[in-house]
Amino acid sequence: MDVDIARIQLLTRVLEDRTQDPTLVDQVLQDSGLSRSEIAPPATTYNSHGEARFVRKACDAVADITFGAQAGLQFSSSSSVTAYISKYSRDLKQVLENTSRFHKIIDPSLAFNLHVSGNSATLEAEWKDATFSRYHRRTEFLLFAGVSRMRALTQVNVRPIQMRFQHEVGRHAAAYEKIGGFPVEFGTERLEIILSLESLDLPVPTYDPSLREHLLEYGERLLAEQYSARPKSRALVEGLVTRSMPGCIPNVENVAAELGFSTRTLARRLTDEGTTYREIVDDLRCDLAQTFIKNGMNLSEISYSLGYADQAAFSTAFKRWTGQSPSAFRDRVDHPLRPG
């Protein structure tokens, strides 16, 4: 699954400006499965999982959980067809309506929907590929980038009523509000940006109705031609397991039934993809456990969220995965070694 190249180009620039170390950026790219040549012109897209890994590893490299959000607020321009449709739209409401319609052209893993109620408007994000929901830093990058685009298009410092994330970040929550200049809530039911009704009327200075109509026709053709590949069985399993959290890990029989397979058929499909149900669950738990620790959640909360009977069982599993205890990992995160 590929996404607009402008995002990773921005992320690498921001990381390089922050660290003044091109070799560190190269290392983060390499660790993310990317390279400079892959994200340089004439490339227009790159691998979305690489982007997710890059944001996470960049946060680790600078020992700052908010790096993705900060980078997102610097995302002002893009050369994608959806960006041009937005550029020539009449007002912010039309921008968000077009985003809801055409965003999957540039990122099919995430869908947006605009809901207007009596006293506010909500731009709700929904994962179409739930495997990406584990990448909390990328999620923050994308929503803060959305606000940045609203500001760039309207040339107004748009301040949402609230931005809401489904994951938790513990003691770090206040830092996100400081970065954005608006309320940010974590641990909510939905992933969304709440806006005032007045903000929907903000005009887009570059509005051009004839260009917009031409681009809308082109966008509709791209949607009609877009090929939707059948997701791999691993992605389907990860999505179901992720949605069952916190507190519950479904057994393989229930997952197979939910997907319309027999247990044997699901096992065969996963074997063909080089994995097993147990390996998928272990990988997901290991990945989320490390993210949750970085987010500032306490170990008992993490144990429950990942479906363990108690903290001791979680600690045993974590040491098996990483070779260290959760408390040792947390200590390393809280007190990273810095070059002298």
XYZ file of C-alpha atoms in Angstrom, residues 102-237:
136
model
C -11.009 11.379 -2.480
C -8.545 10.713 0.371
C -8.350 6.992 -0.362
C -6.626 7.808 -3.665
C -3.516 8.835 -1.729
C -3.928 6.679 1.401
C -6.406 3.795 1.218
C -5.671 2.702 4.800
C -7.596 5.641 6.290
C -11.010 7.100 5.433
C -12.421 10.466 6.499
C -16.058 11.459 6.942
C -17.430 14.927 7.669
C -20.428 15.126 10.018
C -22.133 18.479 10.647
C -24.390 18.789 13.700
C -26.248 21.653 15.326
C -23.266 23.330 16.977
C -20.095 21.763 15.559
C -18.574 19.765 12.721
C -16.624 16.527 13.088
C -14.024 15.177 10.683
C -13.949 11.519 11.709
C -11.114 9.203 10.679
C -11.660 5.461 10.357
C -9.066 2.795 9.719
C -9.821 0.758 6.598
C -6.692 -1.264 7.297
C -6.646 -1.815 11.058
C -3.028 -2.985 10.996
C -2.076 0.718 10.957
C -3.949 1.522 14.166
C -0.991 0.220 16.212
C 1.240 3.022 14.877
C 0.239 5.768 17.304
C 2.975 8.193 16.290
C 1.924 8.026 12.621
C -1.707 8.562 13.625
C -0.691 11.727 15.487
C 1.350 12.867 12.492
C -1.602 12.430 10.129
C -4.156 14.313 12.234
C -1.837 17.196 13.048
C -0.907 17.301 9.346
C -4.622 17.597 8.577
C -4.880 20.708 10.749
C -1.762 22.126 9.127
C -3.318 21.660 5.675
C -6.491 23.436 6.809
C -4.358 26.365 7.938
C -2.308 26.459 4.736
C -5.370 26.318 2.474
C -7.391 28.985 4.290
C -4.362 31.059 5.362
C -6.013 31.242 8.784
C -4.681 29.768 12.031
C -7.516 27.247 12.339
C -7.872 25.999 15.920
C -10.060 22.911 16.327
C -12.452 22.763 19.260
C -10.742 19.460 20.052
C -8.638 16.706 18.507
C -9.374 13.187 19.755
C -7.244 10.034 19.688
C -8.249 6.518 20.684
C -4.887 5.629 22.224
C -3.463 6.864 25.537
C -0.270 8.851 26.106
C -0.393 9.243 29.884
C 1.625 12.156 31.223
C 2.534 13.338 27.724
C -0.983 14.626 26.895
C -0.275 18.239 27.872
C 2.658 18.396 25.437
C 0.337 17.767 22.480
C -1.986 20.595 23.524
C 1.010 22.921 23.779
C 2.186 21.933 20.305
C -1.209 22.377 18.664
C -2.552 25.328 20.617
C -5.909 23.573 21.020
C -7.385 20.859 23.283
C -6.227 17.301 22.558
C -7.917 14.332 24.243
C -6.676 10.749 24.370
C -8.412 7.460 25.134
C -11.584 8.463 23.295
C -14.053 6.295 21.435
C -13.305 7.799 18.029
C -10.435 9.314 16.076
C -11.605 12.780 15.042
C -11.116 16.522 14.737
C -13.942 18.711 16.098
C -14.372 22.097 14.389
C -16.645 25.087 14.896
C -19.366 25.621 12.316
C -17.902 29.057 11.614
C -14.596 27.537 10.530
C -16.351 25.635 7.731
C -17.132 28.953 6.056
C -13.481 30.030 5.903
C -12.756 30.816 2.235
C -9.886 29.256 0.295
C -8.076 32.195 -1.405
C -6.919 30.015 -4.324
C -10.494 28.956 -5.210
C -10.963 28.351 -8.927
C -14.291 26.716 -9.891
C -13.286 25.703 -13.409
C -10.036 24.062 -12.288
C -11.880 22.384 -9.428
C -14.468 20.878 -11.781
C -11.741 19.558 -14.061
C -9.885 18.007 -11.114
C -13.079 16.517 -9.685
C -13.661 14.691 -12.965
C -10.082 13.436 -12.889
C -10.457 12.349 -9.260
C -13.628 10.412 -10.064
C -11.803 8.599 -12.887
C -8.988 7.661 -10.514
C -11.487 6.319 -7.996
C -13.190 4.251 -10.684
C -9.875 2.843 -11.886
C -8.415 2.218 -8.439
C -7.628 -1.434 -7.947
C -8.613 -2.846 -4.576
C -6.423 -5.859 -3.891
C -7.748 -8.464 -1.492
C -6.044 -7.875 1.863
C -3.755 -10.596 3.107
C -5.066 -12.955 5.755
C -2.507 -11.607 8.216
C -3.885 -8.071 7.826
C -7.435 -9.332 8.359
C -6.396 -11.214 11.505
